[in-house]
Coordinates of C-alpha atoms in Angstrom, one line a residue:
M1482 CA 98.9 -85.3 -9.4
N1483 CA 96.6 -82.3 -9.9
A1484 CA 97.0 -82.7 -13.7
T1485 CA 96.0 -86.3 -13.4
A1486 CA 93.0 -85.5 -11.3
S1487 CA 92.1 -82.7 -13.7
R1488 CA 92.3 -85.1 -16.7
E1489 CA 90.2 -87.7 -14.9
Q1490 CA 87.6 -85.1 -14.1
I1491 CA 87.5 -83.9 -17.8
W1492 CA 87.0 -87.5 -18.9
G1493 CA 84.2 -88.1 -16.4
E1494 CA 82.4 -85.0 -17.4
S1495 CA 82.8 -85.5 -21.1
R1496 CA 82.3 -89.2 -21.6
S1497 CA 78.5 -89.1 -21.8
R1498 CA 78.7 -86.7 -24.7
L1499 CA 82.0 -87.9 -26.3
I1500 CA 81.1 -91.5 -26.8
P1501 CA 77.7 -91.0 -28.4
G1502 CA 79.1 -88.1 -30.5
T1503 CA 81.9 -90.1 -32.0
V1504 CA 79.9 -93.4 -32.4
I1505 CA 77.1 -91.6 -34.3
G1506 CA 79.6 -90.0 -36.6
S1507 CA 81.1 -93.4 -37.5
L1508 CA 77.6 -94.7 -37.9
I1509 CA 76.7 -92.0 -40.4
E1510 CA 80.0 -92.4 -42.3
W1511 CA 79.5 -96.1 -42.8
Y1512 CA 75.8 -95.8 -43.3
D1513 CA 76.5 -93.5 -46.2
I1514 CA 79.3 -95.8 -47.6
A1515 CA 77.1 -98.9 -47.2
V1516 CA 74.0 -97.5 -48.7
Y1517 CA 76.0 -96.4 -51.8
G1518 CA 77.8 -99.8 -52.0
Q1519 CA 74.5 -101.7 -51.8
A1520 CA 72.8 -99.4 -54.4
A1521 CA 75.9 -99.8 -56.7
A1522 CA 75.5 -103.6 -56.4
L1523 CA 71.8 -103.8 -56.7
V1524 CA 70.1 -100.8 -58.5
F1525 CA 72.6 -98.3 -59.9
P1526 CA 73.6 -100.4 -62.9
M1527 CA 70.0 -100.2 -64.2
L1528 CA 69.4 -96.6 -63.1
F1529 CA 72.6 -94.8 -64.2
F1530 CA 74.2 -97.2 -66.7
P1531 CA 71.5 -98.8 -68.8
G1532 CA 72.1 -100.1 -72.3
F1533 CA 75.2 -102.1 -71.3
S1534 CA 75.5 -105.8 -70.6
D1535 CA 74.8 -106.8 -67.0
T1536 CA 78.6 -107.2 -66.3
A1537 CA 79.5 -103.9 -67.9
S1538 CA 76.8 -101.9 -66.1
R1539 CA 77.8 -103.5 -62.8
V1540 CA 81.5 -102.7 -63.3
A1541 CA 80.5 -99.1 -64.1
A1542 CA 78.4 -98.8 -61.0
F1543 CA 81.2 -100.3 -58.9
A1544 CA 83.7 -97.9 -60.5
T1545 CA 81.7 -94.9 -59.2
F1546 CA 81.9 -96.5 -55.7
G1547 CA 85.6 -96.6 -56.1
V1548 CA 85.8 -93.0 -57.2
G1549 CA 85.1 -91.9 -53.7
Y1550 CA 88.1 -93.7 -52.4
F1551 CA 90.4 -91.7 -54.6
A1552 CA 89.2 -88.6 -52.8
R1553 CA 89.7 -90.0 -49.4
P1554 CA 93.5 -89.4 -49.2
L1555 CA 92.8 -85.8 -50.1
G1556 CA 90.2 -85.7 -47.4
A1557 CA 92.7 -87.2 -45.0
I1558 CA 95.2 -84.4 -45.9
L1559 CA 92.6 -81.6 -45.7
F1560 CA 90.7 -82.6 -42.6
G1561 CA 93.8 -84.1 -41.0
H1562 CA 95.5 -80.7 -41.4
L1563 CA 92.5 -79.0 -39.9
G1564 CA 92.3 -81.5 -37.0
D1565 CA 96.0 -81.2 -36.2
K1566 CA 96.1 -77.4 -36.7
Y1567 CA 92.7 -76.1 -35.5
G1568 CA 91.2 -78.9 -33.4
R1569 CA 89.8 -82.4 -33.6
R1570 CA 86.3 -81.2 -32.9
F1571 CA 86.4 -78.6 -35.7
S1572 CA 87.4 -81.2 -38.2
L1573 CA 84.7 -83.7 -37.0
V1574 CA 81.9 -81.2 -37.4
A1575 CA 83.1 -80.3 -40.9
T1576 CA 83.3 -83.9 -42.1
L1577 CA 79.9 -84.8 -40.7
V1578 CA 78.2 -81.9 -42.6
L1579 CA 80.0 -82.7 -45.9
M1580 CA 79.1 -86.4 -45.8
G1581 CA 75.5 -85.7 -45.0
V1582 CA 75.0 -83.1 -47.8
A1583 CA 76.6 -85.4 -50.4
T1584 CA 74.5 -88.4 -49.4
V1585 CA 71.2 -86.5 -49.4
A1586 CA 72.2 -85.0 -52.8
I1587 CA 72.6 -88.5 -54.2
G1588 CA 69.0 -89.3 -53.2
L1589 CA 67.8 -86.3 -55.2
L1590 CA 69.7 -87.0 -58.4
P1591 CA 67.9 -87.5 -61.7
T1592 CA 68.6 -90.9 -63.4
Y1593 CA 70.0 -91.6 -66.8
A1594 CA 66.4 -91.9 -68.2
A1595 CA 65.7 -88.3 -67.2
V1596 CA 68.9 -86.4 -68.1
G1597 CA 71.2 -88.9 -69.9
I1598 CA 74.9 -88.8 -69.4
A1599 CA 74.6 -85.9 -66.9
A1600 CA 73.2 -88.4 -64.3
P1601 CA 76.3 -90.5 -63.9
V1602 CA 78.5 -87.4 -64.0
L1603 CA 76.5 -85.9 -61.1
L1604 CA 76.7 -89.2 -59.3
V1605 CA 80.5 -89.2 -59.5
I1606 CA 80.7 -85.6 -58.2
C1607 CA 78.5 -86.5 -55.1
R1608 CA 80.6 -89.6 -54.6
L1609 CA 83.8 -87.5 -54.6
L1610 CA 82.4 -85.2 -52.0
Q1611 CA 81.4 -88.2 -49.9
G1612 CA 85.0 -89.4 -50.2
L1613 CA 86.5 -86.1 -49.0
G1614 CA 84.4 -86.2 -45.8
V1615 CA 84.9 -89.9 -45.1
G1616 CA 88.7 -89.4 -45.4
A1617 CA 89.0 -88.2 -41.8
E1618 CA 85.7 -88.9 -40.1
Y1619 CA 86.4 -92.3 -38.4
V1620 CA 90.0 -91.3 -37.7
G1621 CA 89.0 -88.1 -36.0
A1622 CA 86.4 -89.9 -33.8
V1623 CA 88.9 -92.5 -32.7
T1624 CA 91.6 -89.8 -32.1
M1625 CA 89.3 -87.8 -29.9
V1626 CA 88.3 -90.7 -27.8
A1627 CA 91.9 -92.0 -27.5
E1628 CA 93.1 -88.6 -26.3
F1629 CA 90.4 -88.4 -23.7
A1630 CA 90.3 -92.0 -22.4
P1631 CA 92.3 -93.4 -19.4
A1632 CA 95.4 -95.2 -20.7
K1633 CA 94.5 -98.5 -19.1
R1634 CA 91.1 -98.7 -20.9
R1635 CA 92.1 -96.8 -24.1
G1636 CA 91.7 -99.8 -26.3
Y1637 CA 88.1 -100.4 -25.1
Y1638 CA 86.9 -96.8 -25.3
A1639 CA 88.7 -96.1 -28.6
S1640 CA 87.0 -99.2 -30.1
L1641 CA 83.5 -97.9 -29.4
P1642 CA 83.4 -95.4 -32.4
A1643 CA 84.3 -98.5 -34.5
S1644 CA 81.1 -100.1 -33.3
G1645 CA 79.4 -97.3 -35.1
V1646 CA 81.0 -98.6 -38.3
F1647 CA 79.0 -101.8 -38.1
L1648 CA 75.9 -100.1 -36.7
G1649 CA 76.0 -97.9 -39.8
I1650 CA 76.5 -100.8 -42.2
G1651 CA 73.7 -102.6 -40.3
L1652 CA 71.3 -99.7 -40.4
A1653 CA 72.0 -99.3 -44.1
A1654 CA 71.3 -103.0 -44.6
A1655 CA 68.1 -102.8 -42.6
V1656 CA 66.8 -99.8 -44.5
S1657 CA 67.8 -101.3 -47.9
A1658 CA 66.3 -104.6 -47.0
A1659 CA 63.0 -102.8 -46.2
V1660 CA 63.1 -100.9 -49.4
A1661 CA 64.0 -104.0 -51.4
T1662 CA 60.5 -105.5 -50.4
L1663 CA 58.8 -102.8 -52.6
P1664 CA 57.5 -103.9 -56.0
N1665 CA 60.3 -103.6 -58.5
E1666 CA 58.6 -100.7 -60.4
Q1667 CA 58.4 -98.6 -57.1
L1668 CA 61.9 -99.6 -56.0
M1669 CA 63.4 -98.4 -59.3
S1670 CA 61.3 -95.2 -59.5
W1671 CA 61.5 -93.8 -56.0
G1672 CA 62.2 -96.5 -53.4
W1673 CA 66.0 -96.5 -54.0
R1674 CA 66.1 -92.8 -52.9
I1675 CA 64.8 -93.4 -49.4
P1676 CA 68.0 -94.7 -47.8
F1677 CA 69.9 -91.7 -49.1
L1678 CA 67.3 -89.1 -48.0
L1679 CA 67.1 -90.6 -44.5
S1680 CA 70.7 -89.6 -44.0
F1681 CA 69.4 -86.0 -43.4
V1682 CA 67.7 -87.1 -40.2
V1683 CA 70.7 -89.1 -38.9
V1684 CA 73.1 -86.3 -39.7
G1685 CA 70.9 -83.7 -38.0
L1686 CA 70.9 -85.8 -34.8
G1687 CA 74.6 -86.4 -35.1
L1688 CA 75.4 -82.7 -35.5
V1689 CA 73.4 -81.8 -32.4
I1690 CA 75.3 -84.3 -30.3
R1691 CA 78.7 -83.5 -31.8
L1692 CA 78.5 -79.8 -31.3
R1693 CA 78.2 -80.5 -27.6
V1694 CA 81.5 -82.6 -27.5
P1695 CA 84.4 -80.6 -26.0
E1696 CA 87.8 -80.3 -27.6
S1697 CA 90.4 -83.0 -27.0
P1698 CA 92.5 -82.2 -23.9
V1699 CA 95.7 -83.4 -25.6
F1700 CA 95.1 -80.9 -28.5
T1701 CA 94.3 -78.2 -26.0
D1702 CA 97.6 -78.7 -24.3
L1703 CA 99.3 -78.9 -27.7
K1704 CA 97.8 -75.6 -28.7
E1705 CA 98.7 -73.9 -25.5
A1706 CA 102.3 -75.1 -25.7
R1707 CA 102.5 -73.8 -29.3
T1708 CA 103.9 -77.1 -30.6
R1709 CA 101.5 -77.6 -33.4
A1710 CA 103.1 -78.7 -36.7
T1711 CA 103.0 -76.1 -39.6
V1712 CA 102.1 -78.7 -42.3
P1713 CA 101.3 -81.8 -40.2
A1714 CA 101.1 -84.3 -43.1
L1715 CA 104.3 -83.2 -44.7
E1716 CA 106.2 -83.1 -41.4
M1717 CA 104.9 -86.5 -40.4
A1718 CA 105.9 -88.0 -43.8
K1719 CA 109.5 -86.6 -43.4
A1720 CA 109.9 -87.6 -39.8
M1721 CA 108.6 -91.2 -40.0
P1722 CA 108.2 -92.6 -43.5
K1723 CA 108.8 -96.2 -42.4
R1724 CA 106.1 -95.9 -39.7
L1725 CA 103.6 -94.5 -42.2
L1726 CA 104.4 -97.3 -44.7
L1727 CA 103.9 -100.0 -42.1
V1728 CA 100.6 -98.6 -41.0
M1729 CA 99.4 -98.5 -44.6
L1730 CA 100.4 -102.1 -45.1
A1731 CA 98.9 -103.2 -41.8
N1732 CA 95.6 -101.6 -42.8
G1733 CA 95.5 -103.2 -46.3
V1734 CA 93.5 -106.2 -45.2
L1735 CA 90.8 -104.0 -43.7
A1736 CA 90.8 -101.8 -46.8
F1737 CA 90.3 -104.7 -49.2
N1738 CA 88.5 -107.5 -47.4
I1739 CA 85.7 -105.5 -45.9
Y1740 CA 84.5 -104.1 -49.2
V1741 CA 84.6 -107.5 -50.9
I1742 CA 82.4 -108.8 -48.1
Q1743 CA 80.0 -105.9 -47.7
T1744 CA 79.7 -104.9 -51.3
F1745 CA 80.8 -107.4 -53.9
S1746 CA 79.3 -110.4 -52.1
L1747 CA 75.8 -108.9 -52.5
G1748 CA 76.0 -109.0 -56.3
Y1749 CA 77.7 -112.4 -56.1
L1750 CA 74.7 -113.8 -54.2
A1751 CA 72.3 -112.1 -56.6
D1752 CA 73.9 -113.9 -59.5
K1753 CA 73.3 -117.1 -57.7
G1754 CA 69.6 -116.4 -57.4
V1755 CA 69.6 -115.4 -53.7
P1756 CA 66.9 -112.7 -53.1
K1757 CA 68.2 -109.3 -52.3
S1758 CA 66.3 -109.1 -49.1
I1759 CA 68.0 -112.3 -47.8
A1760 CA 71.5 -111.1 -48.7
L1761 CA 70.8 -107.8 -46.9
V1762 CA 69.4 -109.5 -43.8
A1763 CA 72.6 -111.7 -43.7
L1764 CA 74.7 -108.6 -43.9
L1765 CA 72.6 -107.1 -41.1
F1766 CA 73.3 -110.1 -38.9
G1767 CA 77.0 -110.0 -39.7
C1768 CA 77.1 -106.3 -38.6
A1769 CA 75.3 -107.1 -35.3
V1770 CA 78.0 -109.7 -34.6
G1771 CA 80.8 -107.4 -35.6
A1772 CA 79.4 -104.6 -33.4
V1773 CA 79.6 -106.9 -30.4
A1774 CA 83.0 -108.3 -31.3
I1775 CA 84.7 -104.9 -31.7
P1776 CA 84.7 -103.8 -28.1
I1777 CA 85.7 -107.3 -27.0
V1778 CA 88.8 -107.0 -29.2
G1779 CA 89.4 -103.6 -27.8
V1780 CA 89.4 -105.0 -24.3
L1781 CA 91.7 -107.7 -25.5
S1782 CA 94.1 -105.1 -26.7
D1783 CA 94.1 -103.4 -23.3
R1784 CA 94.9 -106.7 -21.5
S1785 CA 97.3 -108.5 -23.9
G1786 CA 98.7 -105.6 -25.9
R1787 CA 97.8 -103.8 -29.1
K1788 CA 100.2 -105.8 -31.2
P1789 CA 99.1 -109.3 -30.2
A1790 CA 95.4 -108.4 -30.6
Y1791 CA 96.1 -107.0 -34.1
I1792 CA 98.2 -110.0 -35.1
L1793 CA 95.4 -112.4 -33.9
V1794 CA 92.6 -110.8 -36.0
T1795 CA 94.9 -110.5 -39.0
V1796 CA 95.5 -114.2 -38.9
L1797 CA 91.8 -114.7 -38.8
C1798 CA 91.5 -112.5 -41.8
A1799 CA 93.8 -114.9 -43.7
I1800 CA 91.7 -117.9 -42.8
V1801 CA 88.1 -116.7 -43.1
P1802 CA 87.7 -115.9 -46.9
F1803 CA 87.7 -119.6 -48.0
P1804 CA 84.9 -120.8 -45.6
F1805 CA 83.0 -117.5 -46.3
F1806 CA 82.7 -118.2 -50.0
L1807 CA 82.1 -121.9 -49.4
L1808 CA 79.1 -121.0 -47.3
L1809 CA 77.8 -118.5 -49.8
D1810 CA 78.0 -121.0 -52.6
T1811 CA 75.5 -123.2 -50.8
T1812 CA 72.9 -120.5 -51.3
N1813 CA 71.2 -121.9 -48.2
T1814 CA 69.7 -119.0 -46.2
V1815 CA 70.9 -120.1 -42.8
L1816 CA 74.5 -120.8 -44.0
V1817 CA 74.6 -117.5 -45.9
V1818 CA 73.7 -115.7 -42.7
V1819 CA 76.3 -117.7 -40.8
A1820 CA 78.9 -116.7 -43.5
F1821 CA 78.4 -113.0 -42.8
G1822 CA 78.4 -113.6 -39.1
V1823 CA 81.8 -115.4 -39.3
A1824 CA 83.3 -112.7 -41.6
F1825 CA 82.2 -109.6 -39.6
G1826 CA 82.5 -111.2 -36.2
S1827 CA 86.1 -112.5 -36.6
C1828 CA 88.6 -111.0 -39.0
L1829 CA 86.8 -107.7 -39.6
A1830 CA 86.6 -107.1 -35.9
M1831 CA 90.1 -105.7 -36.6
F1832 CA 88.5 -102.3 -36.1
G1833 CA 88.6 -103.1 -32.3
S1834 CA 92.3 -103.7 -32.3
Q1835 CA 93.2 -100.9 -34.7
A1836 CA 91.6 -98.0 -33.0
A1837 CA 93.9 -97.2 -30.0
Y1838 CA 96.9 -98.8 -31.7
F1839 CA 97.1 -96.5 -34.7
A1840 CA 96.3 -93.5 -32.6
E1841 CA 99.2 -94.4 -30.3
L1842 CA 101.7 -94.8 -33.2
F1843 CA 101.8 -91.1 -34.1
P1844 CA 102.8 -88.1 -32.1
A1845 CA 100.0 -85.6 -31.1
A1846 CA 101.4 -82.8 -33.4
Y1847 CA 100.4 -84.9 -36.5
R1848 CA 98.5 -87.8 -35.0
F1849 CA 95.3 -87.0 -36.9
S1850 CA 97.2 -86.7 -40.3
G1851 CA 99.3 -89.8 -39.7
F1852 CA 96.4 -92.0 -38.7
A1853 CA 94.2 -90.7 -41.5
L1854 CA 96.8 -91.1 -44.3
G1855 CA 97.8 -94.5 -42.9
R1856 CA 94.2 -95.7 -43.4
E1857 CA 93.0 -93.8 -46.5
I1858 CA 95.9 -94.3 -48.9
P1859 CA 95.4 -98.1 -48.8
G1860 CA 91.7 -97.4 -48.9
A1861 CA 92.2 -95.6 -52.2
A1862 CA 94.5 -98.3 -53.6
L1863 CA 92.5 -101.3 -52.4
G1864 CA 89.1 -100.4 -50.9
G1865 CA 87.7 -98.5 -53.8
P1866 CA 88.7 -100.9 -56.5
A1867 CA 87.9 -103.9 -54.4
P1868 CA 84.5 -104.8 -56.0
V1869 CA 85.9 -104.4 -59.5
I1870 CA 89.0 -106.5 -58.6
A1871 CA 86.8 -109.1 -57.0
L1872 CA 84.6 -109.2 -60.1
G1873 CA 87.6 -109.6 -62.3
L1874 CA 89.1 -112.4 -60.2
V1875 CA 85.8 -114.3 -60.1
S1876 CA 85.5 -114.0 -63.9
L1877 CA 89.1 -115.1 -64.3
G1878 CA 88.2 -118.2 -62.2
A1879 CA 85.2 -119.0 -64.5
G1880 CA 82.8 -118.1 -61.7
S1881 CA 84.7 -119.7 -58.9
P1882 CA 85.4 -117.4 -56.0
Y1883 CA 88.6 -119.1 -54.8
L1884 CA 91.1 -116.9 -56.7
L1885 CA 89.4 -114.0 -54.9
A1886 CA 89.6 -115.8 -51.5
A1887 CA 93.3 -116.4 -52.2
A1888 CA 93.8 -112.7 -52.9
M1889 CA 92.1 -111.8 -49.7
A1890 CA 94.3 -114.2 -47.8
L1891 CA 97.4 -112.8 -49.4
V1892 CA 96.5 -109.2 -48.5
A1893 CA 96.0 -110.5 -44.9
V1894 CA 99.5 -112.0 -44.9
V1895 CA 101.1 -108.8 -46.0
S1896 CA 99.2 -106.9 -43.3
L1897 CA 100.4 -109.5 -40.8
L1898 CA 104.0 -109.0 -41.6
A1899 CA 103.6 -105.2 -41.3
A1900 CA 101.9 -105.6 -37.9
I1901 CA 104.8 -107.8 -36.7
A1902 CA 107.3 -105.1 -37.7
L1903 CA 105.3 -102.4 -35.8
P1904 CA 106.2 -101.7 -32.1
E1905 CA 103.9 -102.3 -29.1
T1906 CA 102.3 -99.1 -27.8
R1907 CA 100.0 -100.2 -25.0
G1908 CA 100.4 -97.9 -22.0
V1909 CA 101.8 -95.0 -24.0
D1910 CA 101.1 -91.6 -22.4
L1911 CA 99.7 -89.5 -25.3
D1912 CA 100.6 -86.3 -23.4
Q1913 CA 104.3 -87.3 -23.4
I1914 CA 104.7 -87.4 -27.2
Q1915 CA 103.4 -84.0 -28.1
A1916 CA 106.6 -82.1 -28.3
T1917 CA 108.0 -80.8 -31.6
P1918 CA 108.2 -83.4 -34.4
Q1919 CA 112.0 -83.4 -34.2
R1920 CA 112.0 -84.5 -30.6
Q1921 CA 109.1 -86.9 -31.1
T1922 CA 111.1 -89.0 -33.5
R1923 CA 113.6 -89.8 -30.7
A1924 CA 111.2 -91.8 -28.5
P1925 CA 112.2 -95.4 -29.5
E1926 CA 109.7 -97.2 -27.4
V1927 CA 106.9 -95.4 -29.2
L1928 CA 108.2 -94.3 -32.6
G1929 CA 111.1 -96.6 -33.3

């Protein structure tokens, strides 16, 4: 009883710092990703890959976007290890600093016209550093909140950092839309740098807030009980390979579909003559809808269960791609805006159902590592190459997007089947699954 009262007291005292500290971290992470993705779609082909055909320079720019995703599993292993071994808070501060430094550095890079081939090489290096930081940022934020929050409202509170995802994408779209109004000469000479350099301000604010966030009480208990895993990622992979595989498959739809929508679709609209500013405003609207939908889905997962909520949004992910591209093909401003609202507000609100669910699927001794690898391996396999895959499928379809829409639906179906195979976890006491990994694998209601 005293332990329960103590935990509730810790939550009450920490919530006002914890929620903003984790939300702003996710905001920065996805601001960085979105700014890069938007620049890769709209300006990097000309700045870093001139002299190629339009298609070849765009493929090259999208390829640098994908490079960061190959670093994300390494970031998941590195910062997941630090988070499980030395503390969630320690890892979160490290990822925030790394992401911020890499993003600001991109804004300071010379272009191909200034230094030749060194420019894209430096761009790739910065993108790799971004990927390392991103590999555990969102997972760390969600894990922290899930381990603090009351079990009955864990779905809602754990979904709030995910709202930062869409706020970050939205902020990037707003900044990029403002910059896109500059005359083309100014945009291509210095205007494109502004969104990257602004990351310095946001990271500084985030760091001040995050340094005031206390350590997770679950990790504190784990540390005091001396039950931390020696090599968390390795022990997790040995103890529950099936669980890890199912989580990766369940996350596939989010890894692929979101990057088709937020990155590839901007270039797709540009090819159809839709002004950059309109495409970015539509993206901004979609992010606003998504930011509202996420906590609603989180509440749904608290009331109906993690698994039903996840299955529902996965089904929507299978349905939405076809009407999304149908609306984009009209090139009508209102319908393009509606398309992004439908995409982000329905199937991609999966963040809200995923947050508490994935945190509850892994024991505390390697929760950070398991959650991070479950998200970032499919991110490397599908998320990074998504714009290039999308471009290839549209080219294969002679400009028609429906092969791409079918691929998005297929990925959603695979994720649906994986979600069906995963167990329900709502109501799990995270403190009760923090023993040694050997004992943790014998909790069938949680780990079966």
